[in-house]
Tab-separated table of C-alpha atoms in Angstrom:
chain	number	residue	atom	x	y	z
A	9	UNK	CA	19.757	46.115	143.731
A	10	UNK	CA	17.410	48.512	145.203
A	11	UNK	CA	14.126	47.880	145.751
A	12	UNK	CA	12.761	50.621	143.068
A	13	UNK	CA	14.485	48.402	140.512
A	14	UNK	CA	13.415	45.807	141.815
A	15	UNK	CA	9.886	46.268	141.629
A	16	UNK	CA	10.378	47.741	138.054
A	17	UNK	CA	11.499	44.101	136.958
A	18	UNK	CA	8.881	42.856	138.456
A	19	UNK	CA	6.061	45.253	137.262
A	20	UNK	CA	7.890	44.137	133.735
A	21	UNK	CA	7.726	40.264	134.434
A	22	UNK	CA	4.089	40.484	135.295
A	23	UNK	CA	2.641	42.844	132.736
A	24	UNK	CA	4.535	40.541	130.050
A	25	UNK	CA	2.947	37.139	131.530
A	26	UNK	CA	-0.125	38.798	132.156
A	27	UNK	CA	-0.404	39.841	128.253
A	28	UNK	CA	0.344	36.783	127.175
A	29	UNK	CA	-1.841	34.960	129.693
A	30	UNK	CA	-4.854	37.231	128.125
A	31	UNK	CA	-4.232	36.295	124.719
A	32	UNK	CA	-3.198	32.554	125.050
A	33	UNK	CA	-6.490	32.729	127.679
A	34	UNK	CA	-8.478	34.228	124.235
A	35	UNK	CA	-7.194	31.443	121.886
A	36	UNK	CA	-8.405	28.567	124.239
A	37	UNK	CA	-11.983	30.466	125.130
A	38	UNK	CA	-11.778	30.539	120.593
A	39	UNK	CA	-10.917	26.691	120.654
A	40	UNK	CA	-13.395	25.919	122.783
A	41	UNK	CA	-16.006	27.970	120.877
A	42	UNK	CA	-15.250	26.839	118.166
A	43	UNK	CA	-15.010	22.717	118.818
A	44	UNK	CA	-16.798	22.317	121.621
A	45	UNK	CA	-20.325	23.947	120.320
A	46	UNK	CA	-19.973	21.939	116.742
A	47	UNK	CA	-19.209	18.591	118.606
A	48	UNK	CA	-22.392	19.349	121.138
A	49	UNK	CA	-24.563	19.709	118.350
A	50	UNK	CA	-23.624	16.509	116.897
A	51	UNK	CA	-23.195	14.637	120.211
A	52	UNK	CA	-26.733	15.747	120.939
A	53	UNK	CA	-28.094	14.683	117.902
A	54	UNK	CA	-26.619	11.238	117.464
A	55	UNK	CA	-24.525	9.621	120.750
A	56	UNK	CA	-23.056	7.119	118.307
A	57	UNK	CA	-20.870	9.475	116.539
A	58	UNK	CA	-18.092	10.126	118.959
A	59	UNK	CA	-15.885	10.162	115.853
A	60	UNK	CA	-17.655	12.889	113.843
A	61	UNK	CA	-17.323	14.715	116.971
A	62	UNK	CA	-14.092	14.467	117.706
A	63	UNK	CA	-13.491	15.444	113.749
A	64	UNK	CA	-15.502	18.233	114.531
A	65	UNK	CA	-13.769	20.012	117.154
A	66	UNK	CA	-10.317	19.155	116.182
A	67	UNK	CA	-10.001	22.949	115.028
A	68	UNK	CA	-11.293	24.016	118.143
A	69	UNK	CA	-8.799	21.847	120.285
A	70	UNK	CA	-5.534	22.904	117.978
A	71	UNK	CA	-6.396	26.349	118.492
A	72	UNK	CA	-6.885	25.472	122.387
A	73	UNK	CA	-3.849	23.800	122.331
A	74	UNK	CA	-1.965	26.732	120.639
A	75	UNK	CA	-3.720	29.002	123.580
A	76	UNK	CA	-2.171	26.957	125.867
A	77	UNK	CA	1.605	26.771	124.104
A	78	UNK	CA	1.505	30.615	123.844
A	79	UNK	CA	0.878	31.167	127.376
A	80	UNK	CA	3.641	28.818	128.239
A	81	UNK	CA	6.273	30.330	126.007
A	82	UNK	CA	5.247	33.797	126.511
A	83	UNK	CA	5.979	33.045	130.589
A	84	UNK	CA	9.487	31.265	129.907
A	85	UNK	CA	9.663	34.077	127.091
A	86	UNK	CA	8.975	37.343	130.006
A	87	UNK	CA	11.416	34.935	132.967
A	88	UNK	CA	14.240	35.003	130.412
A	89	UNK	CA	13.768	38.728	129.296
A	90	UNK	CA	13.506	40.411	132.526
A	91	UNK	CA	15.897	38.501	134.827
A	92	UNK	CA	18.137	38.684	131.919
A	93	UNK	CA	17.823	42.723	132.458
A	94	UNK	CA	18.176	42.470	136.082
A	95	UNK	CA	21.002	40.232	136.093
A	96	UNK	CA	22.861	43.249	133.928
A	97	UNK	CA	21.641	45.747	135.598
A	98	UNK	CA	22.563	44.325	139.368
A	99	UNK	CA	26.366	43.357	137.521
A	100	UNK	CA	26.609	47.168	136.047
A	101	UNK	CA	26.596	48.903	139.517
A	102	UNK	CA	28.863	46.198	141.270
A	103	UNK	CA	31.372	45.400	137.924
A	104	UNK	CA	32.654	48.859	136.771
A	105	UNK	CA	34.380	47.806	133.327
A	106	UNK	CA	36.486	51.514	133.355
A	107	UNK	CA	37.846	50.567	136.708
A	108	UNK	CA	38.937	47.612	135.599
A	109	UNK	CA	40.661	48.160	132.489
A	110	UNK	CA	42.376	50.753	134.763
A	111	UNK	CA	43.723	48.467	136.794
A	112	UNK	CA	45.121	46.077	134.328
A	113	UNK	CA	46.424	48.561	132.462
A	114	UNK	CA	48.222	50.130	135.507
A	115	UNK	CA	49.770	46.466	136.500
A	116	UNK	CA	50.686	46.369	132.528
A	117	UNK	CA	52.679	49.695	132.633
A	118	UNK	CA	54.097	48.893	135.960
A	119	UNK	CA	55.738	45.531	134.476
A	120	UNK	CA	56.816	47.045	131.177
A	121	UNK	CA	58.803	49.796	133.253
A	122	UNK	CA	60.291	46.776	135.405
A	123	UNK	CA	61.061	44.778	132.222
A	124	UNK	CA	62.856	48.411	130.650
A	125	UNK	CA	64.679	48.822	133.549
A	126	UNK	CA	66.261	45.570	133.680
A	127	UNK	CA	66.715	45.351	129.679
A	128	UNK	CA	68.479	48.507	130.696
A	129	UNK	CA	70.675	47.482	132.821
A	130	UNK	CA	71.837	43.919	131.304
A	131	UNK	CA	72.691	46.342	128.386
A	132	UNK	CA	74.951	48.675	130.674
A	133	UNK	CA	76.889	45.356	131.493
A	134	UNK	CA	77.492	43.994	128.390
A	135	UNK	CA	78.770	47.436	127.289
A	136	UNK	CA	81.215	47.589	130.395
A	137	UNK	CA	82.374	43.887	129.445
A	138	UNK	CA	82.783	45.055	126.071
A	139	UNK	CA	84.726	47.801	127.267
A	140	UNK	CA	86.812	45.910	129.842
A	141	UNK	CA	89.562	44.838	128.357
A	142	UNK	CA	91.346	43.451	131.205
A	143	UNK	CA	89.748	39.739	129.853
A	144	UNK	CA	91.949	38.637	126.930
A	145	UNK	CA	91.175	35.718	125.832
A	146	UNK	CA	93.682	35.230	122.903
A	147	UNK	CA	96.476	34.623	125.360
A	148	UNK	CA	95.445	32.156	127.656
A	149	UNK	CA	97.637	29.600	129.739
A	150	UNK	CA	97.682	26.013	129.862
């Protein structure tokens, strides 16, 4: 593979991770926003009530936790896609499926016109033993 295509794969792999960096990025930054500012406040106000906390920013750390799952399937996600497409496109310039059915189909008619010719000429023979009547075998000798 060239290196034009090359770099177009990889311009592709990294504007796909970097999307999906940005918005798994946003959905923590929300998380975080969310829980961590509600389970300050009450924090500050009592130090006792780690559990109220904790309640509190359990919204905040499932949606920091779903940042953080986007961003990892959105990077296997962009590997898969684009080496997937690079993979085909390297095997398209090196596997040339016309050439090949070509050649199979070449070896193919080459064996068929070996197998007529031999069909061919078992059927001359047993039409010249057929004609050939010098083997009688109603009279034979013991």
């Amino acid at each position: 593979m060239d290196a034009k295509r090359a770099a177009v794969h990889a311009g592709k792999y990294f504007l796909f991770t970097s999307a999906f960096a940005i918005v798994g990025l946003g959905l923590v930054a929300a998380g975080v926003a969310l829980g961590g500012v509600e389970a300050w406040d009450i924090l500050s106000a009592n130090s006792n009530a780690t559990g109220q906390a904790l309640s509190a920013a359990a919204p905040g750390i499932a949606l920091a936790v779903l940042g953080l799952l986007v961003y990892r399937f959105g990077k296997a996600w962009s590997l898969y896609k684009t080496l997937t497409a690079a993979n085909e496109d390297a095997l398209s310039e090196t596997f040339d499926t016309q050439r090949v059915k070509s050649d199979i189909v070449s070896v193919l008619d080459d064996r068929l016109a070996d197998m007529q010719n031999d069909l061919q000429s078992v059927n001359r023979e047993i039409r010249k033993l057929k004609d050939d009547d010098s083997f009688d075998f109603s009279e034979q000798k013991n």
